[in-house]
Amino acid sequence: IAIFLYVDALPYDKPKVHTIPLKLRSITRRRLSKRAIGSMPLKHDKGYCGQITFGTGTPQNFDILFDTGSGALFVMGKNCGTPACNNKPKYDPDVDGSFNLTGKDEFEIGYDDYTEINGDSGKTTIVIAGISVEAQEFGVAYDVSDEFDHPCEGVMGTELIDLSGMQQTTPITNLINNKQLDKPQFSFLLGREADQSPRSELTIGGSNPDRYHADTLTFVQLVDDNNGQWEIPIDDLAINGEGTDLKGRTGFIHTGSELIIMPPDDAHDFYNNIDDAEDNGDGTYKLNCGDKYEVALVFNNVTWKIDPRDFTVKLAEDKCIGAIIYDNDSIVPEKSWFIGSVFLRNVYTIFDQGNCQVGFAKLA
C-alpha cells in the first residue's frame, strides 16, 4: 500500500500541447472559396485567423490564416502598396533583429483562385502558440493581387510538403524535426458564429481532449500518392440519409477553404438527388431557403453529418445556394474534391503528420 501511495503521488507529466485561439473573421467580399471559381458577395463567408509573432527585438504580431491546403508562409510587408494590403498592419524587417534574406529567388506563389503573391524570401524567428521556431523561411510580400480579399495579413501553409515551388519547410515540420512537440500532430476546432461557443482554436503537438469525444475518434490514412497533401479516400456522400453513386473519390481537407468544391459532373450528379435544386451556371446551385438538407460525408465507414445551417448558404433574404459548388476550370483533379470548413465545423479534426492520417471526432 505504501508503494502504491508513493507511486500515485509522483508528478504526472501532462502532454505538452500548445493551443492558439482562432478568430472567426467575416469577409464582406470574396470568392466563394479560396479555390472557387467566379465571385459574388458572401457576407457569411468566414476566415479562421490566429496570431503569429514575427521577429525579435521588436516583436510584430499578425493575424495569419492557417491553411492545410497550401505549404508556404507569407506575411504582408511594409513595402506592399497594392490595394489588398491597404489598412492592414505590415511586417517591417528593419526592426527585426532575427531577419535575414535567404539568398533564394524572389518569393512568388500563386493560389488556385488566381491570387498571386510576390515578395522577398527571408527567414526569422516566429512564435506560434508560445513555441519559437528559429530561422523559419517565409515570404515578405510587397505585391498581393486583388483576389486576396481577406481580413488576415498572411497565410501559413500546413501541408506535409510545400508544393508552391518555394521549397519552404513548414513551421509545423520544423517543430517536428526539432523535436519540440510531444506528438507530430496539430488539430483544429472551427467554431460556428451562430453558436457563439466553443471558440475556434488550433492545437499544436497533439489535440485538446476537452473539445471532443475520444471514443468517437476515427483516423483515415492518406492516399498513397498524396504528394504531400492532406488527401484521404471518401467512401460516400449521402443526402437525406441515402447514399449516392459518388464513390471512389478522394478529398483534400482544406481549412483555408469555405465550401466543398467538385468537378462539374460530380456536382451535377449530387444535385440530381435534390428535386428543387437549380443550376445557376456559375458553379453554384440554387436551393429553397426554407428547406433543410441532410448531407453527410462517409470516411472509413463512419458517417459525419453536415449541419443544415452550414450546407444552405444564404446570399440574400430569399436567395440561397448549396455549399457544394463545382469548378469549370479544372482546378479540382478528376474524382477529387476540396473539403472546406462547411464540413470541418461539424467535427474535431486531427492532422497526424507522423502517421500520415487525418482523424475526425464528434465535438464535445
mmCIF file of C-alpha atoms in Angstrom:
data_model
loop_
_atom_site.group_PDB
_atom_site.id
_atom_site.type_symbol
_atom_site.label_atom_id
_atom_site.label_comp_id
_atom_site.label_asym_id
_atom_site.label_seq_id
_atom_site.Cartn_x
_atom_site.Cartn_y
_atom_site.Cartn_z
ATOM 1 C CA ILE A 1 0.000 0.000 0.000
ATOM 2 C CA ALA A 2 2.843 2.376 0.872
ATOM 3 C CA ILE A 3 4.470 1.732 -2.505
ATOM 4 C CA PHE A 4 1.147 2.316 -4.280
ATOM 5 C CA LEU A 5 0.565 5.618 -2.467
ATOM 6 C CA TYR A 6 4.105 6.750 -3.280
ATOM 7 C CA VAL A 7 3.759 5.966 -6.970
ATOM 8 C CA ASP A 8 0.331 7.590 -7.124
ATOM 9 C CA ALA A 9 1.800 10.754 -5.639
ATOM 10 C CA LEU A 10 4.552 11.057 -8.247
ATOM 11 C CA PRO A 11 4.246 14.113 -10.517
ATOM 12 C CA TYR A 12 2.288 13.476 -13.711
ATOM 13 C CA ASP A 13 3.810 14.685 -16.977
ATOM 14 C CA LYS A 14 0.874 16.163 -18.816
ATOM 15 C CA PRO A 15 1.280 16.004 -22.586
ATOM 16 C CA LYS A 16 2.742 19.248 -23.853
ATOM 17 C CA VAL A 17 0.331 20.703 -26.338
ATOM 18 C CA HIS A 18 0.157 24.319 -27.392
ATOM 19 C CA THR A 19 -3.131 25.954 -28.279
ATOM 20 C CA ILE A 20 -3.740 29.174 -30.148
ATOM 21 C CA PRO A 21 -7.217 30.762 -30.350
ATOM 22 C CA LEU A 22 -8.511 31.419 -33.843
ATOM 23 C CA LYS A 23 -10.569 34.462 -34.721
ATOM 24 C CA LEU A 24 -13.644 33.896 -36.849
ATOM 25 C CA ARG A 25 -13.488 36.824 -39.245
ATOM 26 C CA SER A 26 -16.293 37.819 -41.593
ATOM 27 C CA ILE A 27 -15.428 38.723 -45.160
ATOM 28 C CA THR A 28 -17.570 41.276 -46.930
ATOM 29 C CA ARG A 29 -16.497 40.487 -50.476
ATOM 30 C CA ARG A 30 -14.665 37.393 -51.521
ATOM 31 C CA ARG A 31 -14.705 34.485 -53.902
ATOM 32 C CA LEU A 32 -16.901 31.574 -52.967
ATOM 33 C CA SER A 33 -13.870 29.803 -51.580
ATOM 34 C CA LYS A 34 -10.160 30.145 -51.575
ATOM 35 C CA ARG A 35 -10.228 27.870 -54.590
ATOM 36 C CA ALA A 36 -13.589 28.608 -56.085
ATOM 37 C CA ILE A 37 -14.426 29.994 -59.472
ATOM 38 C CA GLY A 38 -16.291 33.226 -60.146
ATOM 39 C CA SER A 39 -17.083 35.739 -57.447
ATOM 40 C CA MET A 40 -20.126 37.030 -55.629
ATOM 41 C CA PRO A 41 -20.803 38.747 -52.322
ATOM 42 C CA LEU A 42 -20.832 36.233 -49.480
ATOM 43 C CA LYS A 43 -21.174 38.137 -46.237
ATOM 44 C CA HIS A 44 -21.411 34.892 -44.298
ATOM 45 C CA ASP A 45 -18.023 33.719 -45.588
ATOM 46 C CA LYS A 46 -15.510 33.087 -42.825
ATOM 47 C CA GLY A 47 -11.801 33.022 -42.293
ATOM 48 C CA TYR A 48 -10.124 31.451 -39.267
ATOM 49 C CA CYS A 49 -7.130 33.569 -38.343
ATOM 50 C CA GLY A 50 -4.667 33.158 -35.472
ATOM 51 C CA GLN A 51 -1.834 35.310 -34.237
ATOM 52 C CA ILE A 52 1.809 34.657 -35.114
ATOM 53 C CA THR A 53 4.674 36.765 -33.746
ATOM 54 C CA PHE A 54 7.408 37.561 -36.248
ATOM 55 C CA GLY A 55 10.929 38.537 -35.248
ATOM 56 C CA THR A 56 12.900 39.562 -32.202
ATOM 57 C CA GLY A 57 13.919 42.951 -30.876
ATOM 58 C CA THR A 58 10.561 44.491 -31.688
ATOM 59 C CA PRO A 59 8.170 41.527 -31.987
ATOM 60 C CA GLN A 60 5.434 42.055 -34.548
ATOM 61 C CA ASN A 61 2.077 40.287 -34.288
ATOM 62 C CA PHE A 62 -0.109 39.412 -37.267
ATOM 63 C CA ASP A 63 -3.347 37.531 -37.836
ATOM 64 C CA ILE A 64 -2.489 34.665 -40.164
ATOM 65 C CA LEU A 65 -4.759 32.183 -41.948
ATOM 66 C CA PHE A 66 -3.785 28.582 -41.118
ATOM 67 C CA ASP A 67 -4.294 26.627 -44.318
ATOM 68 C CA THR A 68 -3.969 22.856 -44.698
ATOM 69 C CA GLY A 69 -4.419 23.358 -48.435
ATOM 70 C CA SER A 70 -1.064 25.083 -49.017
ATOM 71 C CA GLY A 71 2.513 24.815 -47.808
ATOM 72 C CA ALA A 72 4.140 28.258 -47.819
ATOM 73 C CA LEU A 73 4.230 31.039 -45.200
ATOM 74 C CA PHE A 74 3.982 34.710 -46.069
ATOM 75 C CA VAL A 75 3.064 37.981 -44.384
ATOM 76 C CA MET A 76 2.338 41.384 -45.883
ATOM 77 C CA GLY A 77 5.462 43.534 -45.818
ATOM 78 C CA LYS A 78 5.841 47.257 -45.155
ATOM 79 C CA ASN A 79 6.531 47.944 -48.832
ATOM 80 C CA CYS A 80 3.303 46.344 -50.022
ATOM 81 C CA GLY A 81 1.387 49.091 -51.810
ATOM 82 C CA THR A 82 -1.252 47.050 -53.617
ATOM 83 C CA PRO A 83 -4.909 47.515 -52.574
ATOM 84 C CA ALA A 84 -5.093 44.117 -50.836
ATOM 85 C CA CYS A 85 -2.569 45.402 -48.270
ATOM 86 C CA ASN A 86 -4.361 48.679 -47.569
ATOM 87 C CA ASN A 87 -5.351 49.451 -43.974
ATOM 88 C CA LYS A 88 -3.594 46.365 -42.627
ATOM 89 C CA PRO A 89 -0.610 46.033 -40.300
ATOM 90 C CA LYS A 90 2.558 45.141 -42.184
ATOM 91 C CA TYR A 91 5.781 43.400 -41.257
ATOM 92 C CA ASP A 92 8.906 45.589 -41.065
ATOM 93 C CA PRO A 93 12.148 43.598 -41.437
ATOM 94 C CA ASP A 94 14.211 46.645 -40.448
ATOM 95 C CA VAL A 95 13.164 46.361 -36.796
ATOM 96 C CA ASP A 96 13.533 42.586 -36.657
ATOM 97 C CA GLY A 97 16.845 41.533 -35.121
ATOM 98 C CA SER A 98 16.485 37.998 -36.476
ATOM 99 C CA PHE A 99 15.633 38.761 -40.091
ATOM 100 C CA ASN A 100 17.883 37.695 -42.932
ATOM 101 C CA LEU A 101 17.344 37.282 -46.631
ATOM 102 C CA THR A 102 17.662 33.660 -47.687
ATOM 103 C CA GLY A 103 19.571 34.374 -50.869
ATOM 104 C CA LYS A 104 16.940 32.456 -52.802
ATOM 105 C CA ASP A 105 14.974 33.806 -55.712
ATOM 106 C CA GLU A 106 12.105 36.225 -55.222
ATOM 107 C CA PHE A 107 9.197 34.804 -53.234
ATOM 108 C CA GLU A 108 6.464 34.051 -55.745
ATOM 109 C CA ILE A 109 3.372 31.946 -55.169
ATOM 110 C CA GLY A 110 0.023 31.525 -56.886
ATOM 111 C CA TYR A 111 -3.142 30.074 -55.373
ATOM 112 C CA ASP A 112 -5.886 28.270 -57.215
ATOM 113 C CA ASP A 113 -8.259 31.237 -57.023
ATOM 114 C CA TYR A 114 -5.703 33.201 -59.106
ATOM 115 C CA THR A 115 -4.326 35.059 -56.075
ATOM 116 C CA GLU A 116 -0.677 35.914 -56.707
ATOM 117 C CA ILE A 117 1.882 36.919 -54.089
ATOM 118 C CA ASN A 118 5.312 38.405 -54.817
ATOM 119 C CA GLY A 119 7.959 39.467 -52.349
ATOM 120 C CA ASP A 120 11.329 38.764 -50.757
ATOM 121 C CA SER A 121 12.367 35.381 -49.393
ATOM 122 C CA GLY A 122 13.534 35.763 -45.822
ATOM 123 C CA LYS A 123 13.870 33.922 -42.555
ATOM 124 C CA THR A 124 13.379 34.900 -38.944
ATOM 125 C CA THR A 125 12.219 33.599 -35.577
ATOM 126 C CA ILE A 126 8.456 33.203 -35.314
ATOM 127 C CA VAL A 127 6.332 32.280 -32.308
ATOM 128 C CA ILE A 128 3.134 30.212 -32.618
ATOM 129 C CA ALA A 129 1.089 29.393 -29.512
ATOM 130 C CA GLY A 130 4.098 30.202 -27.359
ATOM 131 C CA ILE A 131 6.530 27.970 -29.298
ATOM 132 C CA SER A 132 9.531 29.531 -31.022
ATOM 133 C CA VAL A 133 10.576 28.410 -34.483
ATOM 134 C CA GLU A 134 14.020 29.730 -35.320
ATOM 135 C CA ALA A 135 15.250 30.547 -38.827
ATOM 136 C CA GLN A 136 11.806 29.965 -40.327
ATOM 137 C CA GLU A 137 11.656 30.753 -44.021
ATOM 138 C CA PHE A 138 8.788 32.958 -45.181
ATOM 139 C CA GLY A 139 7.790 35.464 -47.805
ATOM 140 C CA VAL A 140 7.706 39.218 -47.147
ATOM 141 C CA ALA A 141 5.029 40.223 -49.633
ATOM 142 C CA TYR A 142 5.292 43.544 -51.464
ATOM 143 C CA ASP A 143 2.690 42.689 -54.121
ATOM 144 C CA VAL A 144 -0.603 40.939 -53.268
ATOM 145 C CA SER A 145 -3.212 40.626 -56.012
ATOM 146 C CA ASP A 146 -6.793 41.798 -55.519
ATOM 147 C CA GLU A 147 -8.081 38.212 -55.293
ATOM 148 C CA PHE A 148 -6.706 38.102 -51.728
ATOM 149 C CA ASP A 149 -9.722 39.890 -50.277
ATOM 150 C CA HIS A 150 -9.265 38.558 -46.773
ATOM 151 C CA PRO A 151 -9.090 40.043 -43.256
ATOM 152 C CA CYS A 152 -5.887 38.123 -42.395
ATOM 153 C CA GLU A 153 -2.436 39.569 -43.078
ATOM 154 C CA GLY A 154 -0.894 36.398 -44.437
ATOM 155 C CA VAL A 155 -1.130 32.638 -44.791
ATOM 156 C CA MET A 156 0.683 29.794 -43.046
ATOM 157 C CA GLY A 157 0.500 26.604 -45.032
ATOM 158 C CA THR A 158 0.458 23.301 -43.162
ATOM 159 C CA GLU A 159 0.710 20.729 -45.922
ATOM 160 C CA LEU A 160 3.264 17.985 -45.385
ATOM 161 C CA ILE A 161 5.365 19.403 -48.215
ATOM 162 C CA ASP A 162 5.455 22.905 -49.672
ATOM 163 C CA LEU A 163 4.306 22.442 -53.257
ATOM 164 C CA SER A 164 4.470 26.127 -54.171
ATOM 165 C CA GLY A 165 7.950 25.912 -55.685
ATOM 166 C CA MET A 166 9.488 27.958 -52.864
ATOM 167 C CA GLN A 167 10.564 24.731 -51.117
ATOM 168 C CA GLN A 168 9.994 26.086 -47.633
ATOM 169 C CA THR A 169 9.932 23.732 -44.679
ATOM 170 C CA THR A 170 6.639 24.469 -42.944
ATOM 171 C CA PRO A 171 6.712 25.724 -39.329
ATOM 172 C CA ILE A 172 4.926 22.556 -38.168
ATOM 173 C CA THR A 173 7.526 20.362 -39.879
ATOM 174 C CA ASN A 174 10.334 22.422 -38.360
ATOM 175 C CA LEU A 175 8.853 21.922 -34.890
ATOM 176 C CA ILE A 176 8.601 18.173 -35.508
ATOM 177 C CA ASN A 177 12.138 17.940 -36.897
ATOM 178 C CA ASN A 178 13.483 19.924 -33.909
ATOM 179 C CA LYS A 179 11.669 17.553 -31.519
ATOM 180 C CA GLN A 180 9.816 20.454 -29.934
ATOM 181 C CA LEU A 181 6.464 18.648 -29.896
ATOM 182 C CA ASP A 182 5.174 15.690 -27.881
ATOM 183 C CA LYS A 183 3.349 14.357 -30.908
ATOM 184 C CA PRO A 184 3.792 15.107 -34.640
ATOM 185 C CA GLN A 185 0.212 16.350 -34.824
ATOM 186 C CA PHE A 186 -1.885 19.507 -34.992
ATOM 187 C CA SER A 187 -5.627 19.821 -34.553
ATOM 188 C CA PHE A 188 -8.434 22.221 -35.411
ATOM 189 C CA LEU A 189 -11.680 23.205 -33.797
ATOM 190 C CA LEU A 190 -13.559 25.555 -36.133
ATOM 191 C CA GLY A 191 -16.471 27.170 -34.335
ATOM 192 C CA ARG A 192 -19.707 28.382 -35.839
ATOM 193 C CA GLU A 193 -20.569 32.055 -35.468
ATOM 194 C CA ALA A 194 -24.238 31.325 -34.703
ATOM 195 C CA ASP A 195 -23.277 29.091 -31.773
ATOM 196 C CA GLN A 196 -21.059 31.693 -30.030
ATOM 197 C CA SER A 197 -19.254 28.769 -28.389
ATOM 198 C CA PRO A 198 -16.949 26.882 -28.410
ATOM 199 C CA ARG A 199 -14.159 29.130 -29.541
ATOM 200 C CA SER A 200 -12.149 28.215 -32.599
ATOM 201 C CA GLU A 201 -8.633 27.003 -31.915
ATOM 202 C CA LEU A 202 -5.529 25.382 -33.330
ATOM 203 C CA THR A 203 -3.652 22.950 -31.090
ATOM 204 C CA ILE A 204 -0.052 22.047 -31.957
ATOM 205 C CA GLY A 205 1.699 18.921 -30.673
ATOM 206 C CA GLY A 206 -1.430 16.815 -30.247
ATOM 207 C CA SER A 207 -5.082 17.588 -29.596
ATOM 208 C CA ASN A 208 -7.311 19.143 -26.942
ATOM 209 C CA PRO A 209 -9.310 16.252 -25.400
ATOM 210 C CA ASP A 210 -11.717 18.701 -23.772
ATOM 211 C CA ARG A 211 -13.062 19.546 -27.223
ATOM 212 C CA TYR A 212 -14.115 16.114 -28.500
ATOM 213 C CA HIS A 213 -15.374 12.663 -27.508
ATOM 214 C CA ALA A 214 -12.302 10.420 -27.640
ATOM 215 C CA ASP A 215 -14.363 7.258 -28.158
ATOM 216 C CA THR A 216 -15.616 8.631 -31.490
ATOM 217 C CA LEU A 217 -12.175 9.408 -32.906
ATOM 218 C CA THR A 218 -11.600 7.685 -36.250
ATOM 219 C CA PHE A 219 -8.495 8.051 -38.390
ATOM 220 C CA VAL A 220 -8.322 7.850 -42.176
ATOM 221 C CA GLN A 221 -4.999 7.116 -43.872
ATOM 222 C CA LEU A 222 -3.826 9.472 -46.595
ATOM 223 C CA VAL A 223 -3.898 8.077 -50.107
ATOM 224 C CA ASP A 224 -0.575 6.633 -51.224
ATOM 225 C CA ASP A 225 0.033 9.204 -53.960
ATOM 226 C CA ASN A 226 -0.867 12.226 -51.796
ATOM 227 C CA ASN A 227 2.128 14.344 -52.965
ATOM 228 C CA GLY A 228 2.416 15.885 -49.522
ATOM 229 C CA GLN A 229 -1.229 16.967 -49.369
ATOM 230 C CA TRP A 230 -3.900 16.057 -46.817
ATOM 231 C CA GLU A 231 -5.782 13.839 -49.272
ATOM 232 C CA ILE A 232 -7.944 10.989 -47.977
ATOM 233 C CA PRO A 233 -10.322 8.469 -49.597
ATOM 234 C CA ILE A 234 -14.078 9.179 -49.452
ATOM 235 C CA ASP A 235 -16.468 6.254 -49.066
ATOM 236 C CA ASP A 236 -19.646 8.082 -49.988
ATOM 237 C CA LEU A 237 -21.651 11.298 -49.985
ATOM 238 C CA ALA A 238 -25.169 10.979 -48.577
ATOM 239 C CA ILE A 239 -28.245 13.187 -48.971
ATOM 240 C CA ASN A 240 -31.269 12.841 -46.692
ATOM 241 C CA GLY A 241 -29.975 9.521 -45.382
ATOM 242 C CA GLU A 242 -29.435 7.960 -48.787
ATOM 243 C CA GLY A 243 -26.063 7.256 -50.351
ATOM 244 C CA THR A 244 -25.190 8.438 -53.850
ATOM 245 C CA ASP A 245 -23.241 6.894 -56.690
ATOM 246 C CA LEU A 246 -20.292 9.202 -55.997
ATOM 247 C CA LYS A 247 -17.858 6.559 -54.825
ATOM 248 C CA GLY A 248 -14.148 6.112 -55.394
ATOM 249 C CA ARG A 249 -13.463 9.797 -54.756
ATOM 250 C CA THR A 250 -10.765 11.433 -52.642
ATOM 251 C CA GLY A 251 -10.931 14.625 -50.597
ATOM 252 C CA PHE A 252 -8.344 17.327 -49.935
ATOM 253 C CA ILE A 253 -9.007 18.548 -46.375
ATOM 254 C CA HIS A 254 -8.615 22.338 -46.543
ATOM 255 C CA THR A 255 -9.009 24.595 -43.509
ATOM 256 C CA GLY A 256 -8.344 27.607 -45.743
ATOM 257 C CA SER A 257 -11.401 26.974 -47.912
ATOM 258 C CA GLU A 258 -15.034 27.548 -47.031
ATOM 259 C CA LEU A 259 -17.095 25.263 -49.244
ATOM 260 C CA ILE A 260 -16.885 21.835 -50.893
ATOM 261 C CA ILE A 261 -15.682 22.062 -54.477
ATOM 262 C CA MET A 262 -16.162 19.274 -57.027
ATOM 263 C CA PRO A 263 -15.676 18.659 -60.731
ATOM 264 C CA PRO A 264 -18.863 19.673 -62.592
ATOM 265 C CA ASP A 265 -20.087 16.122 -63.309
ATOM 266 C CA ASP A 266 -19.894 15.147 -59.633
ATOM 267 C CA ALA A 267 -21.789 18.253 -58.538
ATOM 268 C CA HIS A 268 -24.475 17.696 -61.167
ATOM 269 C CA ASP A 269 -24.866 14.062 -60.095
ATOM 270 C CA PHE A 270 -25.184 15.124 -56.468
ATOM 271 C CA TYR A 271 -27.811 17.815 -57.054
ATOM 272 C CA ASN A 272 -29.840 15.438 -59.206
ATOM 273 C CA ASN A 273 -30.841 13.943 -55.859
ATOM 274 C CA ILE A 274 -32.490 17.241 -54.806
ATOM 275 C CA ASP A 275 -35.740 17.947 -56.653
ATOM 276 C CA ASP A 276 -35.770 21.738 -56.314
ATOM 277 C CA ALA A 277 -32.048 22.319 -56.972
ATOM 278 C CA GLU A 278 -31.368 24.585 -59.956
ATOM 279 C CA ASP A 279 -28.029 25.061 -61.685
ATOM 280 C CA ASN A 280 -27.095 28.763 -61.747
ATOM 281 C CA GLY A 281 -24.458 28.115 -64.405
ATOM 282 C CA ASP A 282 -21.709 29.803 -62.365
ATOM 283 C CA GLY A 283 -20.581 26.850 -60.281
ATOM 284 C CA THR A 284 -23.441 27.116 -57.777
ATOM 285 C CA TYR A 285 -26.855 25.529 -57.354
ATOM 286 C CA LYS A 286 -29.904 27.451 -56.187
ATOM 287 C CA LEU A 287 -31.791 25.893 -53.268
ATOM 288 C CA ASN A 288 -35.024 26.624 -51.445
ATOM 289 C CA CYS A 289 -34.062 28.705 -48.405
ATOM 290 C CA GLY A 290 -36.836 27.193 -46.312
ATOM 291 C CA ASP A 291 -35.824 23.563 -46.783
ATOM 292 C CA LYS A 292 -33.353 21.604 -44.689
ATOM 293 C CA TYR A 293 -30.954 19.263 -46.426
ATOM 294 C CA GLU A 294 -29.326 16.413 -44.527
ATOM 295 C CA VAL A 295 -25.909 15.979 -46.154
ATOM 296 C CA ALA A 296 -23.152 13.734 -44.827
ATOM 297 C CA LEU A 297 -19.693 12.530 -45.819
ATOM 298 C CA VAL A 298 -18.558 8.967 -45.129
ATOM 299 C CA PHE A 299 -14.906 8.262 -44.310
ATOM 300 C CA ASN A 300 -13.602 4.849 -43.273
ATOM 301 C CA ASN A 301 -17.184 3.556 -42.861
ATOM 302 C CA VAL A 302 -18.103 6.352 -40.440
ATOM 303 C CA THR A 303 -20.785 8.903 -41.378
ATOM 304 C CA TRP A 304 -20.235 12.559 -40.462
ATOM 305 C CA LYS A 305 -23.183 14.900 -40.884
ATOM 306 C CA ILE A 306 -23.051 18.489 -42.088
ATOM 307 C CA ASP A 307 -25.350 20.789 -40.145
ATOM 308 C CA PRO A 308 -28.134 22.086 -42.454
ATOM 309 C CA ARG A 309 -27.178 25.616 -41.348
ATOM 310 C CA ASP A 310 -23.783 25.073 -42.926
ATOM 311 C CA PHE A 311 -24.991 23.403 -46.097
ATOM 312 C CA THR A 312 -27.535 26.081 -47.096
ATOM 313 C CA VAL A 313 -25.638 29.280 -47.879
ATOM 314 C CA LYS A 314 -27.838 32.356 -47.616
ATOM 315 C CA LEU A 315 -26.877 35.113 -50.050
ATOM 316 C CA ALA A 316 -29.960 37.284 -49.529
ATOM 317 C CA GLU A 317 -33.313 37.062 -47.764
ATOM 318 C CA ASP A 318 -34.772 34.725 -50.385
ATOM 319 C CA LYS A 319 -31.639 33.609 -52.250
ATOM 320 C CA CYS A 320 -29.741 30.510 -51.155
ATOM 321 C CA ILE A 321 -27.206 28.173 -52.721
ATOM 322 C CA GLY A 322 -25.805 24.805 -51.701
ATOM 323 C CA ALA A 323 -22.404 24.618 -50.037
ATOM 324 C CA ILE A 324 -21.284 22.146 -52.701
ATOM 325 C CA ILE A 325 -20.109 24.011 -55.783
ATOM 326 C CA TYR A 326 -18.354 22.976 -58.971
ATOM 327 C CA ASP A 327 -15.255 24.130 -60.768
ATOM 328 C CA ASN A 328 -15.258 24.694 -64.528
ATOM 329 C CA ASP A 329 -11.544 25.492 -64.739
ATOM 330 C CA SER A 330 -10.236 22.015 -63.873
ATOM 331 C CA ILE A 331 -8.675 23.295 -60.648
ATOM 332 C CA VAL A 332 -10.039 20.238 -58.873
ATOM 333 C CA PRO A 333 -8.498 16.973 -60.116
ATOM 334 C CA GLU A 334 -10.845 14.397 -61.598
ATOM 335 C CA LYS A 335 -12.682 12.389 -58.920
ATOM 336 C CA SER A 336 -11.303 14.620 -56.173
ATOM 337 C CA TRP A 337 -12.972 17.254 -54.008
ATOM 338 C CA PHE A 338 -11.806 20.179 -51.901
ATOM 339 C CA ILE A 339 -13.453 19.887 -48.479
ATOM 340 C CA GLY A 340 -13.536 23.125 -46.504
ATOM 341 C CA SER A 341 -14.852 24.479 -43.237
ATOM 342 C CA VAL A 342 -18.506 23.899 -44.165
ATOM 343 C CA PHE A 343 -17.733 20.283 -43.213
ATOM 344 C CA LEU A 344 -14.928 20.863 -40.693
ATOM 345 C CA ARG A 345 -17.130 22.985 -38.418
ATOM 346 C CA ASN A 346 -19.019 19.785 -37.630
ATOM 347 C CA VAL A 347 -16.075 17.692 -36.406
ATOM 348 C CA TYR A 348 -12.878 17.942 -34.412
ATOM 349 C CA THR A 349 -10.025 17.323 -36.845
ATOM 350 C CA ILE A 350 -6.569 15.937 -36.064
ATOM 351 C CA PHE A 351 -3.841 16.112 -38.698
ATOM 352 C CA ASP A 352 -1.353 13.377 -37.794
ATOM 353 C CA GLN A 353 1.803 14.161 -39.722
ATOM 354 C CA GLY A 354 3.794 11.334 -38.140
ATOM 355 C CA ASN A 355 1.419 8.606 -39.298
ATOM 356 C CA CYS A 356 0.114 10.326 -42.460
ATOM 357 C CA GLN A 357 -3.533 10.269 -41.442
ATOM 358 C CA VAL A 358 -6.442 12.559 -40.630
ATOM 359 C CA GLY A 359 -8.696 11.955 -37.631
ATOM 360 C CA PHE A 360 -12.295 13.084 -37.103
ATOM 361 C CA ALA A 361 -14.171 13.054 -33.805
ATOM 362 C CA LYS A 362 -17.557 14.157 -32.506
ATOM 363 C CA LEU A 363 -17.456 17.571 -30.871
ATOM 364 C CA ALA A 364 -17.816 17.731 -27.100
#
